[in-house]
Amino acid sequence: MGFRFGANRSDGSGEHNLRRGVLYLSIDNDFKDYFPNPIKTIISSAVSSVSGIPQSDIYQNLQEPPDSAIGDYGWPCFSLAKIKRKAPPVIAAETAGIIKPHSIIEKVSSVGPYLNFTLNQKATIQTVCENIFAQNEKYGSANIGSGKTIVIDYSSPNIAKPMGIGHLRSTVIGAALKRIYQYLGYKVVGINHLGDWGTQFGKLVAAYRRWADQKAMDDDPIKELYRLYVKIHEEAENDQSLEDESREIFKRLEEGDPEITALWRKFIAISKLEFNRLYNLLGITFESEAGESFYNDKLEHTVKFLEDKGLTKISREALIVPLDEFKLEPLLLKKRDGSSLYGTRDLAAAIYRYETYKFDLILYVVGVAQTLHFKQLFKTLELAGFEWAKDCRHVSFGWVTLGGEMMATRRGNIFFLEDVIEQTIARARAIISQGNPDLENPDEVARKVGVGAVVFSDLAVRRDTDVSFEWERMLDFDGQTGPYLQYAHARICSLIRKYGKEPDGRADYSMLKFPEEFSLAKKLLEYPDKIKSAAELNEPYIISAYLLDLAGLFSTYFQKYKSPADKIISDNSELTKARINLAWCVRVVLKSGLDILGIDALEKM
RNA sequence: GCCCCCGUAGCUCAGUUGGAUAGAGCAGCGGCCUCCGGAGCCGUGUGCGGCCGUUCAAGUCGGCCCGGGGGUACCA
């Protein structure tokens, strides 16, 4: 079976780094001294050498002044003032006098307690453009994760329920995180922890036996299973015997009852067909699809292991891991009838995954409702002596609400993901017909735009905020949307097509004198740090927000200068070269970011 | 009951882990194709639920109150 326990075995990388009494993740040090912005690196290095404050602290605290007339980067001197025991404005002024200008940093000044740095426009634009031309689609990538493995548990839908718009969150957040970490050099194992086991199957079988409509099962099996699922939950509200019956059926499934097992297989086959169709549409892939049932033969080992460690006890006829000294509810391992629970299976899964992948970090992209569950799970792993328990993270996300109410399959108030995507594709198709009827592959483009709109809607906000679903907004492709980003990308592609040559990165960047050109360069400079932050916080929306900024700056720039001399493509071939190079860099970053989010960067739309 | 999360513009959301004057999109209104794509751009108003505290500095941290939600033993 290949299943064994490696408690207390060190993998060599999992040192306990203590700061503020918090156990550091094994990958935290990977980020600490990663300074991808060359200009911030120069500034923070200079400030560090005159102040003695660690460069990483300074790098992290460099911020954009409220007005670009003050400077392009600012650093608050309060921490240094405290060390030197002088007033912050005095320290700022003194320090500004010490630090020498540089070819890129043309002015060091102070305003009140802030130390400010003004960049040279030409040197900045040139630096960033040459950087991006040199790295192309690898701009912003890194090898800080080289040799390390991250496991991400995402999507993980439950069998026999259609995928609702709510399930999309785990799926697209997890898939984006996977690409973010891969971009930083980590090996990532994406796992679809299918909900293919548990008492819910007992419920489903009970419902199937009672109310299944064979014709409906043939026509649209997933919808029929959904109907049964909702119905049994409704009926069970007033009929306790249904709950008991369901538990009994699940127990027999766990014991291998052939008839129930056959039904179970049938339900899984139906669901997987539907899931795979959606995964294809969304471009989602996994390295492993070991679902809950996969661990069925490993549960006894797990339970016995915990028993041998003396962590368990019987309470109210159930086998539990008491956690009250940590102010947590107990983790239930076995019901009174001996059957397993999701906690049992998650324990076995975590251990199996560590044994199999030797991960440096494992992320569970699961809704916020399961916060307590993961606290219990991680604490139990810690108590069992697994030092990697500190490398387990619940990456939670908020609810999808509908008119202020939580969407939940059981309540029956969900929208089917497939229906939603169909609608957005249809909307995209309509816009194409109206605005760009000569497009050669309108259906393909409509599909990519529609999917992009849906995916982006879930990646555009912080994970933990609940998102309210509104058709009106989902079908609106204006403003802060996926199609807006795709449109900006397509426009730049169109420009470069018109230019007719492949830009090579060489140009006289001193010719770029517009403030928007400077702003774009500075924005492009931020991209690698955004990737870093997105990984540190496990927040893909950081990339989404950044791309909106970037696309917005470009759109403004593009539309503002319309006179023949100021246009990107003008009679002045040297100037055109420089401008096209900058636009090309914007395109590279837009495409890179969209790729990471899982949205197709279109050349025409 | 106990624990956790959340209240920012009419709506949907940001706010760089405590920093300089709280920002976007949508909706509304008013403008912009002598076209490098109008799925775009420009202009225009209102806001941190309330009170007290911590300190040089609070939308951000702490306490209490009000309001909304979630979790809380055999569902996941």
XYZ file of C-alpha atoms (C1' of nucleotides) in Angstrom:
681
model
C 0.000 0.000 0.000
C 3.014 2.266 0.322
C 1.514 4.084 3.210
C 3.661 4.654 6.206
C 4.207 7.303 8.763
C 7.240 9.480 8.823
C 6.653 11.378 11.992
C 9.530 13.414 13.296
C 11.536 12.791 10.208
C 13.101 15.989 9.067
C 13.344 16.909 5.430
C 16.214 19.224 6.239
C 14.516 22.403 5.131
C 11.898 22.759 7.779
C 13.724 24.723 10.378
C 11.672 26.400 12.993
C 12.233 30.034 12.392
C 10.977 31.968 15.293
C 9.916 35.555 15.061
C 7.346 37.119 17.320
C 6.803 33.609 18.577
C 5.281 32.523 15.309
C 6.482 29.486 13.449
C 7.738 30.471 10.056
C 6.667 28.595 6.972
C 9.410 26.705 5.216
C 9.175 29.046 2.270
C 9.105 32.366 4.094
C 12.816 32.949 3.735
C 12.519 32.495 -0.011
C 10.775 35.854 -0.202
C 12.624 37.830 2.400
C 15.643 38.748 0.336
C 14.055 38.628 -3.066
C 14.340 42.177 -4.451
C 13.078 42.067 -8.008
C 12.828 45.820 -8.582
C 16.309 47.040 -9.575
C 15.648 50.670 -8.715
C 14.131 49.948 -5.331
C 17.110 47.692 -4.747
C 19.535 50.539 -5.380
C 17.612 52.903 -3.119
C 17.103 50.439 -0.288
C 20.745 49.426 -0.442
C 21.867 53.035 -0.163
C 19.507 53.799 2.700
C 20.491 50.606 4.432
C 24.180 51.430 4.299
C 23.733 54.863 5.816
C 21.139 53.811 8.401
C 22.048 50.271 9.373
C 18.454 49.199 8.916
C 18.121 45.878 7.064
C 17.638 46.332 3.359
C 14.576 44.126 3.278
C 12.762 46.412 5.726
C 13.544 49.463 3.645
C 12.726 47.783 0.356
C 9.355 46.789 1.701
C 8.549 50.234 3.069
C 9.396 52.234 -0.017
C 6.196 53.809 -1.177
C 4.862 56.123 -3.771
C 4.506 59.734 -2.619
C 1.053 61.257 -3.004
C 2.307 63.681 -5.628
C 4.926 62.762 -8.216
C 6.355 66.281 -7.909
C 7.638 65.234 -4.482
C 9.400 62.189 -5.805
C 8.899 58.741 -7.289
C 9.733 56.757 -4.182
C 9.492 57.793 -0.580
C 10.629 56.300 2.656
C 9.244 57.299 6.078
C 12.076 57.960 8.514
C 10.262 57.219 11.759
C 12.049 53.963 12.505
C 15.447 55.530 11.848
C 14.544 58.588 13.885
C 13.817 56.339 16.812
C 17.221 54.676 16.545
C 19.111 57.955 16.167
C 16.944 59.691 18.744
C 16.343 62.660 16.509
C 13.217 64.195 15.084
C 12.076 62.453 11.877
C 12.260 65.607 9.694
C 15.820 66.231 10.886
C 16.831 62.685 10.107
C 15.164 62.852 6.719
C 16.998 66.049 5.816
C 20.343 64.765 7.072
C 20.024 61.461 5.283
C 18.962 63.146 2.076
C 22.205 65.089 2.203
C 24.328 61.997 2.623
C 22.959 59.832 -0.149
C 24.498 60.651 -3.487
C 22.492 60.837 -6.671
C 22.926 58.103 -9.197
C 22.412 57.823 -12.922
C 18.871 56.606 -12.327
C 18.166 58.501 -9.122
C 18.663 62.100 -10.024
C 17.493 63.700 -6.813
C 17.377 62.797 -3.145
C 15.303 65.141 -1.037
C 13.244 65.341 2.071
C 9.768 66.601 2.785
C 8.920 66.544 6.447
C 9.706 63.100 7.840
C 9.979 61.542 4.398
C 13.064 60.762 2.411
C 12.228 61.103 -1.250
C 13.845 59.904 -4.429
C 13.241 61.319 -7.857
C 14.065 59.117 -10.796
C 15.545 60.106 -14.094
C 12.865 59.538 -16.694
C 15.087 58.423 -19.516
C 17.174 56.041 -17.410
C 14.069 54.534 -15.836
C 12.319 53.879 -19.115
C 15.456 52.485 -20.635
C 16.167 50.225 -17.684
C 12.731 48.711 -17.587
C 12.402 48.306 -21.346
C 15.775 46.649 -21.689
C 14.890 44.432 -18.784
C 11.652 43.309 -20.342
C 13.126 42.823 -23.784
C 15.852 40.690 -22.256
C 13.449 38.511 -20.296
C 10.342 38.683 -22.444
C 7.688 36.283 -21.157
C 9.882 35.456 -18.176
C 9.784 39.020 -16.864
C 8.732 38.819 -13.238
C 9.595 35.162 -12.920
C 12.249 33.896 -10.538
C 13.916 30.765 -9.296
C 13.459 31.421 -5.585
C 11.360 28.274 -5.341
C 13.839 26.064 -7.119
C 13.944 22.642 -5.530
C 10.852 23.211 -3.422
C 7.430 21.710 -3.763
C 4.057 23.206 -3.023
C 0.871 21.189 -2.928
C -2.346 23.035 -3.665
C -5.711 21.475 -2.949
C -8.256 23.336 -5.038
C -11.577 23.066 -6.841
C -12.500 19.845 -5.042
C -16.172 19.803 -5.995
C -18.595 17.365 -4.507
C -19.806 14.575 -6.693
C -23.450 14.589 -7.606
C -23.796 18.307 -7.377
C -23.537 20.457 -10.447
C -20.748 22.950 -10.285
C -22.212 26.214 -9.172
C -20.823 29.672 -9.543
C -19.583 29.320 -5.974
C -17.309 26.399 -6.821
C -15.585 28.544 -9.359
C -13.772 30.479 -6.675
C -11.730 27.614 -5.328
C -11.031 26.457 -8.856
C -9.763 29.689 -10.355
C -8.010 30.938 -7.210
C -6.187 27.634 -6.849
C -5.262 27.497 -10.509
C -3.932 31.055 -10.383
C -1.892 30.344 -7.262
C -0.472 27.329 -8.975
C 0.798 29.415 -11.875
C 2.081 32.144 -9.566
C 4.223 29.694 -7.641
C 5.374 27.981 -10.789
C 6.422 31.378 -12.112
C 8.600 31.748 -9.043
C 10.280 28.434 -9.651
C 8.362 26.128 -7.338
C 7.251 22.713 -8.336
C 3.511 22.707 -7.790
C 1.272 19.708 -7.365
C -2.353 20.609 -7.965
C -4.777 18.223 -6.367
C -8.476 17.956 -7.027
C -9.684 16.501 -3.752
C -12.980 15.314 -5.165
C -15.791 15.058 -2.650
C -16.592 11.508 -3.625
C -17.126 9.988 -0.205
C -19.158 10.630 2.893
C -22.622 10.640 4.350
C -23.897 12.777 1.515
C -23.669 9.665 -0.640
C -25.927 7.887 1.739
C -28.371 10.710 1.292
C -28.081 10.597 -2.427
C -28.611 6.872 -2.632
C -31.608 7.139 -0.343
C -33.064 9.873 -2.506
C -32.290 8.024 -5.699
C -34.130 4.950 -4.527
C -37.155 6.963 -3.570
C -37.619 9.612 -6.186
C -35.328 9.098 -9.172
C -36.942 9.778 -12.514
C -35.276 7.423 -14.980
C -36.083 9.550 -17.975
C -34.560 12.600 -16.359
C -31.536 10.519 -15.390
C -31.025 9.714 -19.055
C -31.625 13.232 -20.352
C -29.698 15.329 -17.877
C -28.345 13.144 -15.087
C -26.463 15.838 -13.223
C -29.507 18.074 -12.934
C -31.584 15.122 -11.799
C -29.026 14.250 -9.130
C -29.078 17.864 -8.055
C -32.864 17.763 -7.779
C -32.590 14.654 -5.623
C -29.887 16.227 -3.503
C -31.941 19.307 -2.745
C -35.087 17.276 -2.178
C -33.590 14.935 0.373
C -32.216 17.855 2.335
C -35.619 19.460 2.371
C -37.339 16.261 3.391
C -34.753 15.467 6.028
C -35.569 18.703 7.788
C -38.793 17.146 8.975
C -37.880 13.504 8.967
C -35.069 12.361 11.213
C -35.316 8.806 9.917
C -33.928 9.936 6.556
C -30.725 11.085 8.246
C -30.397 7.751 10.004
C -31.067 5.850 6.829
C -28.466 7.897 4.956
C -25.839 7.247 7.572
C -26.627 3.578 7.451
C -26.253 3.504 3.685
C -22.926 5.299 3.864
C -21.708 2.842 6.451
C -22.518 0.005 4.083
C -20.734 1.821 1.269
C -17.670 2.125 3.442
C -17.932 -1.594 4.151
C -18.044 -2.370 0.451
C -21.682 -3.215 -0.211
C -21.712 -4.099 -3.937
C -25.074 -2.625 -4.892
C -24.397 0.688 -3.215
C -20.879 0.736 -4.590
C -22.259 0.314 -8.099
C -24.573 3.277 -7.648
C -21.705 5.291 -6.185
C -19.578 4.541 -9.260
C -22.403 5.608 -11.515
C -22.809 8.944 -9.759
C -19.082 9.594 -9.960
C -18.935 8.849 -13.660
C -21.802 11.242 -14.306
C -20.215 14.018 -12.304
C -16.736 13.645 -13.699
C -18.070 13.983 -17.197
C -19.581 17.313 -16.311
C -16.580 18.521 -14.349
C -14.164 17.690 -17.114
C -16.220 19.580 -19.634
C -15.984 22.663 -17.431
C -12.308 22.182 -16.649
C -11.620 22.015 -20.374
C -13.497 25.204 -20.982
C -11.640 26.953 -18.182
C -8.247 25.443 -18.970
C -7.939 23.872 -15.536
C -5.628 20.927 -14.977
C -4.519 18.871 -11.998
C -1.522 16.758 -11.189
C -3.613 14.465 -9.036
C -7.298 13.657 -8.779
C -7.080 11.549 -5.690
C -10.399 12.347 -4.064
C -11.716 11.499 -0.649
C -12.492 7.887 -1.501
C -8.839 7.379 -2.405
C -8.008 7.411 1.287
C -10.614 4.875 2.298
C -8.050 2.113 2.779
C -5.734 4.425 4.704
C -8.163 5.558 7.362
C -7.567 2.680 9.755
C -3.821 3.331 9.782
C -4.411 6.976 10.474
C -6.831 6.373 13.306
C -4.620 3.746 14.880
C -1.608 6.016 14.635
C -3.397 8.740 16.541
C -4.668 6.245 19.082
C -1.138 4.961 19.650
C 0.007 8.506 20.212
C -2.581 8.765 22.947
C -4.365 11.637 21.281
C -7.827 10.119 21.093
C -10.656 9.280 23.374
C -14.222 8.094 23.222
C -16.824 10.718 23.824
C -20.560 10.315 23.365
C -19.813 7.013 21.672
C -17.679 8.711 18.996
C -13.900 8.593 18.649
C -12.484 12.073 18.940
C -9.277 14.044 19.313
C -9.991 16.408 22.188
C -8.666 19.891 21.561
C -10.289 21.863 24.353
C -6.949 22.919 25.833
C -6.420 24.819 22.585
C -9.908 26.276 22.776
C -11.054 24.234 19.832
C -13.923 21.855 19.377
C -12.803 18.231 19.173
C -11.938 16.666 15.854
C -14.211 13.703 15.174
C -12.504 10.635 13.784
C -15.276 8.058 13.886
C -19.015 8.231 14.303
C -20.692 5.992 16.799
C -21.412 3.507 14.005
C -17.712 3.362 13.192
C -17.839 5.150 9.858
C -15.442 7.935 8.968
C -15.810 11.686 8.709
C -14.212 14.287 6.528
C -11.701 15.078 9.229
C -10.539 11.482 9.214
C -10.072 11.563 5.493
C -8.331 14.952 5.525
C -5.876 13.671 8.117
C -5.057 10.629 6.058
C -4.792 12.787 2.960
C -2.403 15.273 4.558
C -0.102 12.533 5.767
C -0.238 10.717 2.473
C 0.559 13.910 0.608
C 3.558 14.641 2.741
C 4.813 11.095 2.301
C 4.306 11.310 -1.435
C 5.395 14.841 -2.294
C 7.563 15.983 0.639
C 5.972 19.385 0.240
C 7.444 22.581 1.652
C 3.992 24.096 1.769
C 0.468 22.838 1.301
C -2.425 25.152 0.546
C -6.063 24.267 1.003
C -8.138 26.558 -1.161
C -11.415 26.030 0.637
C -14.287 28.289 1.677
C -14.207 30.289 4.872
C -16.943 28.111 6.377
C -14.339 25.433 6.997
C -11.950 27.572 9.011
C -12.570 25.688 12.226
C -12.151 22.373 10.481
C -8.675 23.285 9.278
C -7.657 24.648 12.648
C -8.613 21.293 14.124
C -6.859 19.417 11.367
C -3.585 21.343 11.574
C -3.542 21.229 15.361
C -4.052 17.486 15.322
C -1.193 17.058 12.859
C 1.000 19.172 15.102
C 0.063 17.128 18.167
C 0.840 13.980 16.236
C 4.395 15.230 15.920
C 4.535 16.194 12.276
C 6.848 19.165 12.112
C 5.444 20.034 8.701
C 2.130 20.865 10.326
C 3.339 24.486 10.336
C 3.536 24.341 6.549
C -0.185 23.745 6.174
C -2.286 26.724 5.234
C -5.997 27.199 4.793
C -6.347 29.660 1.929
C -9.911 30.649 2.586
C -12.320 32.574 0.435
C -15.668 34.216 1.035
C -19.136 33.271 -0.044
C -20.832 34.002 -3.287
C -24.009 35.740 -2.274
C -27.217 36.305 -4.100
C -29.260 39.265 -2.978
C -27.407 39.165 0.334
C -27.993 35.451 0.906
C -25.338 32.782 0.913
C -25.525 30.577 -2.118
C -25.530 26.978 -1.070
C -26.264 23.861 -3.017
C -28.392 22.528 -0.231
C -30.537 25.594 -0.261
C -30.991 25.179 -3.958
C -30.289 28.826 -4.689
C -27.262 28.428 -6.888
C -26.519 29.332 -10.450
C -24.936 26.633 -12.517
C -21.487 27.586 -13.656
C -22.112 26.237 -17.096
C -25.199 28.393 -17.539
C -23.338 31.472 -16.425
C -20.477 30.855 -18.823
C -22.887 30.189 -21.665
C -24.507 33.541 -21.039
C -21.248 35.462 -20.979
C -20.121 33.768 -24.176
C -23.389 34.674 -25.839
C -22.964 38.246 -24.701
C -19.437 38.366 -26.090
C -20.658 36.925 -29.355
C -23.313 39.617 -29.617
C -20.791 42.378 -29.026
C -18.549 40.961 -31.724
C -21.392 40.790 -34.217
C -22.161 44.387 -33.578
C -18.697 45.863 -33.284
C -16.321 43.632 -35.184
C -18.329 41.580 -37.686
C -15.290 40.836 -39.844
C -13.444 38.928 -37.138
C -12.373 35.614 -38.681
C -12.952 33.365 -35.637
C -15.789 35.041 -33.747
C -16.974 31.945 -31.880
C -13.555 31.114 -30.534
C -12.978 34.703 -29.482
C -16.413 34.903 -27.871
C -15.638 31.795 -25.883
C -12.353 33.213 -24.629
C -13.857 36.573 -23.780
C -16.838 35.028 -22.020
C -14.657 32.715 -19.984
C -12.269 35.573 -19.276
C -15.106 37.669 -17.924
C -16.235 34.932 -15.554
C -12.760 34.002 -14.381
C -11.729 37.585 -13.802
C -14.848 38.371 -11.815
C -13.673 35.892 -9.204
C -10.041 36.960 -9.225
C -10.629 40.691 -9.072
C -11.419 40.881 -5.369
C -9.644 39.768 -2.243
C -10.266 36.145 -1.412
C -11.940 36.733 1.874
C -14.560 39.202 0.775
C -17.925 37.763 -0.072
C -18.827 38.471 -3.654
C -22.358 39.135 -4.705
C -23.461 37.600 -7.916
C -25.413 39.816 -10.288
C -26.210 38.949 -13.837
C -26.074 42.580 -14.805
C -22.499 42.946 -13.674
C -21.380 39.581 -14.980
C -22.608 40.530 -18.431
C -21.144 44.010 -18.368
C -17.761 44.016 -20.110
C -16.953 47.644 -19.319
C -14.544 48.921 -16.729
C -12.823 46.619 -14.283
C -13.371 43.404 -16.188
C -11.487 40.641 -17.938
C -12.566 41.802 -21.386
C -11.214 45.273 -20.615
C -7.773 43.754 -20.096
C -8.099 41.590 -23.172
C -9.136 44.616 -25.144
C -6.106 46.639 -24.067
C -3.894 43.727 -25.066
C -5.583 43.359 -28.430
C -5.175 47.042 -29.124
C -1.441 46.897 -28.547
C -1.232 43.857 -30.797
C -3.044 45.835 -33.412
C -0.539 48.663 -33.046
C 2.398 46.370 -33.487
C 0.771 44.765 -36.500
C 0.419 48.186 -37.998
C 4.016 49.025 -37.169
C 4.917 46.029 -39.259
C 8.215 45.045 -37.670
C 9.130 43.077 -34.621
C 10.488 45.529 -32.026
C 13.986 44.680 -30.856
C 14.224 46.806 -27.731
C 16.818 49.169 -29.050
C 15.851 52.824 -29.156
C 16.738 56.268 -27.928
C 14.556 56.363 -24.853
C 15.473 59.947 -24.094
C 12.928 60.862 -26.750
C 10.076 59.677 -24.520
C 9.161 62.806 -22.634
C 5.462 62.439 -21.880
C 4.538 61.934 -18.236
C 2.370 58.979 -19.244
C 5.393 57.260 -20.729
C 7.227 57.704 -17.463
C 4.216 56.448 -15.504
C 3.959 53.380 -17.697
C 7.619 52.563 -17.188
C 7.299 52.887 -13.442
C 4.200 50.717 -13.476
C 5.969 48.055 -15.519
C 8.751 48.120 -12.972
C 6.311 47.025 -10.282
C 5.207 43.795 -11.907
C 7.780 41.418 -10.381
C 7.004 42.746 -6.909
C 3.321 42.130 -7.550
C 4.007 38.497 -8.360
C 5.968 38.257 -5.149
C 3.186 39.827 -3.069
C 0.540 37.689 -4.702
C 2.482 34.611 -3.642
C 3.278 35.840 -0.144
C -0.360 36.605 0.535
C -1.818 33.900 -1.675
C -3.867 36.629 -3.301
C -4.226 36.505 -7.082
C -6.273 39.713 -6.986
C -3.041 41.645 -6.474
C -2.163 40.740 -10.030
C -5.672 41.533 -11.254
C -5.628 44.980 -9.692
C -2.196 45.637 -11.081
C -3.210 44.681 -14.602
C -6.185 47.031 -14.414
C -3.838 49.847 -13.423
C -1.452 49.051 -16.215
C -4.140 48.697 -18.858
C -5.772 51.889 -17.623
C -2.553 53.868 -17.905
C -1.995 52.565 -21.378
C -5.542 53.292 -22.526
C -5.251 56.848 -21.284
C -1.906 57.312 -22.977
C -3.093 55.725 -26.159
C -6.138 57.901 -26.404
C -4.724 61.153 -25.154
C -2.187 61.809 -27.875
C -3.891 61.998 -31.192
C -1.958 64.576 -33.158
C 0.226 63.106 -35.924
C 3.444 63.968 -34.098
C 2.373 62.663 -30.712
C 0.843 59.388 -31.802
C 2.714 56.217 -31.038
C 3.278 55.585 -34.691
C 4.374 58.867 -36.233
C 6.571 60.139 -39.055
C 9.513 60.260 -36.699
C 10.874 56.760 -37.009
C 13.260 56.977 -34.050
C 10.534 58.262 -31.772
C 8.141 55.633 -33.072
C 10.677 52.948 -32.309
C 10.956 54.036 -28.702
C 7.198 54.285 -28.255
C 6.510 50.962 -29.891
C 9.104 49.350 -27.660
C 7.359 50.692 -24.595
C 3.974 49.523 -25.878
C 5.466 46.137 -26.625
C 6.626 45.899 -23.010
C 3.122 46.682 -21.805
C 1.849 43.901 -23.999
C 4.361 41.434 -22.588
C 3.290 42.182 -19.035
C -0.427 42.145 -19.824
C -0.051 38.778 -21.466
C 2.072 37.405 -18.661
C -0.449 38.514 -16.050
C -3.447 37.258 -17.979
C -1.736 33.902 -18.474
C -1.196 33.624 -14.759
C -4.819 34.436 -14.040
C -5.927 31.863 -16.569
C -7.353 34.302 -19.105
C -6.497 34.173 -22.797
C -4.629 37.212 -24.063
C -6.254 37.776 -27.441
C -4.612 39.424 -30.427
C -7.909 40.455 -31.946
C -11.374 40.648 -30.504
C -24.816 30.599 24.877
C -19.623 30.454 23.066
C -15.983 31.385 18.992
C -14.725 33.732 14.292
C -15.426 37.190 10.149
C -17.433 41.611 8.041
C -19.616 47.115 8.136
C -15.493 52.512 3.300
C -19.520 56.767 -2.347
C -26.469 55.092 -4.640
C -24.218 49.850 -6.142
C -19.638 46.467 -6.557
C -14.930 46.752 -4.546
C -9.551 48.880 -3.434
C -6.775 51.272 0.381
C 0.681 49.029 -0.223
C 0.351 44.820 6.963
C 0.161 52.071 11.403
C 2.230 56.700 7.270
C 1.901 62.248 3.363
C -4.655 65.071 0.661
C -9.100 57.695 1.444
C -9.164 55.803 -4.395
C -11.263 52.872 -8.830
C -15.278 50.684 -11.706
C -20.566 50.616 -12.481
C -25.008 53.415 -12.562
C -26.363 59.142 -13.530
C -25.142 63.686 -16.150
C -21.964 66.325 -19.907
C -18.246 65.844 -23.638
C -14.652 62.947 -27.373
C -13.885 58.909 -33.737
C -10.178 64.874 -39.831
C -10.322 56.686 -36.880
C -2.636 53.946 -34.431
C -9.701 49.473 -32.363
C -15.597 53.643 -28.840
C -15.447 46.310 -25.192
C -12.189 52.885 -25.164
C -10.975 58.107 -23.282
C -12.004 62.932 -20.601
C -14.957 65.856 -17.094
C -18.678 65.989 -12.923
C -20.806 64.517 -6.638
C -21.371 62.056 -2.008
C -18.107 58.264 2.085
C -14.516 55.342 6.551
C -21.722 52.306 11.296
C -21.119 54.720 16.544
C -18.345 55.948 21.149
C -13.827 55.638 23.979
C -8.751 54.511 23.961
C -3.269 53.304 22.335
C 0.840 57.293 19.665
C 4.404 61.595 16.424
C 0.581 59.303 13.157
C -5.691 55.085 13.037
C -10.079 53.319 7.457
C -5.986 50.092 9.449
C -4.378 48.317 16.376
C -7.423 47.537 21.441
C -12.263 47.847 24.256
C -17.524 48.536 24.283
C -22.165 49.382 21.480
C -25.243 48.891 16.981
C -26.034 46.120 12.433
C -25.042 41.686 8.960
C -23.010 36.780 8.284
C -20.579 32.183 9.391
C -19.087 28.191 12.629
C -20.132 25.517 16.941
C -19.802 16.385 17.534
C -21.158 12.269 14.452
C -22.676 17.013 6.830
C -18.538 18.828 3.816
